[in-house]
GROMACS .gro file of C-alpha atoms in nm:
model
  137
    1MET     CA    1   1.604   0.776  -0.777
    2ARG     CA    2   1.308   0.551  -0.847
    3THR     CA    3   0.953   0.622  -0.734
    4ILE     CA    4   0.795   0.340  -0.533
    5ALA     CA    5   0.422   0.355  -0.460
    6LEU     CA    6   0.289   0.167  -0.157
    7ILE     CA    7  -0.088   0.111  -0.146
    8SER     CA    8  -0.271  -0.040   0.147
    9CYS     CA    9  -0.490  -0.341   0.085
   10GLY     CA   10  -0.864  -0.307   0.119
   11LYS     CA   11  -1.144  -0.479   0.305
   12SER     CA   12  -1.353  -0.535  -0.009
   13LYS     CA   13  -1.221  -0.835  -0.197
   14ARG     CA   14  -1.321  -1.089  -0.457
   15SER     CA   15  -1.433  -1.422  -0.314
   16GLU     CA   16  -1.179  -1.626  -0.513
   17SER     CA   17  -0.802  -1.614  -0.564
   18ALA     CA   18  -0.677  -1.352  -0.809
   19PRO     CA   19  -0.372  -1.141  -0.886
   20ALA     CA   20  -0.333  -0.893  -0.601
   21HIS     CA   21  -0.427  -0.588  -0.809
   22GLN     CA   22  -0.756  -0.759  -0.901
   23LEU     CA   23  -0.837  -0.911  -0.560
   24TYR     CA   24  -0.905  -0.579  -0.388
   25THR     CA   25  -1.225  -0.422  -0.521
   26GLY     CA   26  -1.285  -0.119  -0.298
   27ALA     CA   27  -1.302   0.232  -0.441
   28LEU     CA   28  -1.011   0.365  -0.233
   29PHE     CA   29  -0.783   0.082  -0.343
   30GLN     CA   30  -0.881   0.116  -0.710
   31LYS     CA   31  -0.836   0.495  -0.710
   32SER     CA   32  -0.503   0.465  -0.523
   33LEU     CA   33  -0.379   0.216  -0.782
   34ALA     CA   34  -0.486   0.448  -1.064
   35TYR     CA   35  -0.304   0.737  -0.891
   36ALA     CA   36   0.016   0.531  -0.855
   37ARG     CA   37  -0.002   0.451  -1.225
   38ARG     CA   38  -0.077   0.815  -1.315
   39ILE     CA   39   0.234   0.941  -1.135
   40LYS     CA   40   0.427   0.676  -1.330
   41ALA     CA   41   0.568   0.503  -1.024
   42ASP     CA   42   0.856   0.276  -1.121
   43GLU     CA   43   0.727   0.009  -0.884
   44ILE     CA   44   0.389  -0.036  -0.717
   45TYR     CA   45   0.341  -0.264  -0.418
   46ILE     CA   46   0.042  -0.346  -0.202
   47LEU     CA   47   0.073  -0.349   0.177
   48SER     CA   48  -0.124  -0.650   0.300
   49ALA     CA   49  -0.183  -0.730   0.667
   50HIS     CA   50  -0.184  -1.100   0.577
   51TYR     CA   51   0.081  -1.128   0.304
   52GLY     CA   52   0.313  -0.835   0.374
   53LEU     CA   53   0.449  -0.665   0.061
   54LEU     CA   54   0.273  -0.781  -0.256
   55ASP     CA   55   0.362  -0.748  -0.622
   56LEU     CA   56   0.058  -0.645  -0.826
   57ALA     CA   57   0.056  -0.967  -1.027
   58GLN     CA   58   0.110  -1.200  -0.729
   59GLU     CA   59  -0.175  -1.453  -0.709
   60ILE     CA   60  -0.329  -1.452  -0.362
   61ALA     CA   61  -0.632  -1.595  -0.188
   62PRO     CA   62  -0.890  -1.377  -0.011
   63TYR     CA   63  -0.843  -1.332   0.363
   64GLU     CA   64  -0.984  -1.140   0.657
   65LYS     CA   65  -0.703  -0.969   0.845
   66THR     CA   66  -0.623  -0.608   0.925
   67LEU     CA   67  -0.348  -0.439   1.120
   68ASN     CA   68  -0.618  -0.251   1.311
   69ARG     CA   69  -0.712  -0.573   1.493
   70MET     CA   70  -0.360  -0.703   1.558
   71SER     CA   71  -0.159  -0.666   1.877
   72SER     CA   72   0.116  -0.404   1.883
   73GLY     CA   73   0.375  -0.684   1.886
   74ASP     CA   74   0.223  -0.847   1.578
   75VAL     CA   75   0.208  -0.511   1.400
   76ALA     CA   76   0.574  -0.448   1.483
   77ARG     CA   77   0.669  -0.793   1.347
   78TRP     CA   78   0.463  -0.723   1.033
   79GLY     CA   79   0.647  -0.392   0.991
   80ASP     CA   80   0.989  -0.555   1.031
   81ALA     CA   81   0.900  -0.816   0.768
   82VAL     CA   82   0.771  -0.555   0.522
   83VAL     CA   83   1.080  -0.336   0.573
   84ALA     CA   84   1.298  -0.640   0.498
   85GLN     CA   85   1.094  -0.707   0.183
   86LEU     CA   86   1.127  -0.343   0.076
   87ARG     CA   87   1.499  -0.342   0.146
   88SER     CA   88   1.544  -0.634  -0.096
   89ARG     CA   89   1.354  -0.451  -0.374
   90ALA     CA   90   1.437  -0.082  -0.328
   91SER     CA   91   1.678   0.161  -0.171
   92LEU     CA   92   1.526   0.285   0.154
   93THR     CA   93   1.763   0.582   0.152
   94THR     CA   94   1.762   0.702  -0.210
   95ASP     CA   95   1.431   0.591  -0.364
   96ARG     CA   96   1.120   0.811  -0.334
   97PHE     CA   97   0.823   0.645  -0.163
   98VAL     CA   98   0.467   0.760  -0.223
   99VAL     CA   99   0.257   0.601   0.050
  100LEU     CA  100  -0.116   0.566  -0.008
  101ALA     CA  101  -0.199   0.395   0.318
  102GLY     CA  102  -0.346   0.472   0.658
  103VAL     CA  103  -0.148   0.540   0.972
  104ALA     CA  104  -0.159   0.178   1.092
  105TYR     CA  105   0.010   0.060   0.771
  106ARG     CA  106   0.261   0.340   0.729
  107SER     CA  107   0.371   0.398   1.090
  108GLN     CA  108   0.590   0.087   1.091
  109LEU     CA  109   0.759   0.185   0.764
  110VAL     CA  110   0.816   0.560   0.795
  111PRO     CA  111   1.114   0.543   1.034
  112HIS     CA  112   1.302   0.345   0.769
  113LEU     CA  113   1.226   0.563   0.465
  114ILE     CA  114   1.417   0.884   0.389
  115ASN     CA  115   1.226   1.025   0.089
  116VAL     CA  116   0.860   0.970   0.164
  117GLU     CA  117   0.534   1.144   0.069
  118PHE     CA  118   0.179   1.095   0.195
  119PRO     CA  119  -0.064   1.248  -0.057
  120LEU     CA  120  -0.367   1.139   0.151
  121GLU     CA  121  -0.237   1.245   0.492
  122GLY     CA  122  -0.491   1.427   0.706
  123LEU     CA  123  -0.781   1.352   0.473
  124ARG     CA  124  -1.092   1.165   0.588
  125PHE     CA  125  -1.214   0.873   0.376
  126GLY     CA  126  -1.449   1.077   0.158
  127GLU     CA  127  -1.184   1.346   0.113
  128GLN     CA  128  -0.932   1.082   0.006
  129LEU     CA  129  -1.169   0.956  -0.261
  130LYS     CA  130  -1.237   1.312  -0.378
  131PHE     CA  131  -0.865   1.393  -0.393
  132LEU     CA  132  -0.786   1.076  -0.589
  133LYS     CA  133  -1.079   1.124  -0.827
  134ALA     CA  134  -0.958   1.477  -0.909
  135ALA     CA  135  -0.593   1.371  -0.936
  136ASN     CA  136  -0.684   1.084  -1.169
  137ALA     CA  137  -0.905   1.297  -1.398
   0.00000   0.00000   0.00000
């Protein structure tokens, strides 16, 4: 069983194209990435409203798009596409998924994942940062 970490993208971004792990500059994204590395996830992917499932090194351009402002149909289509991407890279039934993403990003994926954990579930933004800071210390 491999451990797959899924991190949601962030609103704060560089103004120019960059590898995905460098494009997002917000504290929550950076601390989530550090956490995924600390738990020694076998694979780490970013959940992007615009691009879908991103490899950390994938070069992407900045964008302004969030699932929170998309129609339910568009969110469902996004979820189907991301599940298909995940299915081609991991076992949805035997791999362990650690999801560091809000409800909007994870709700489309959860029904398809058997072994899934949500370390930030139920925590408000400030509490998520505090949890990640302590976990990464």
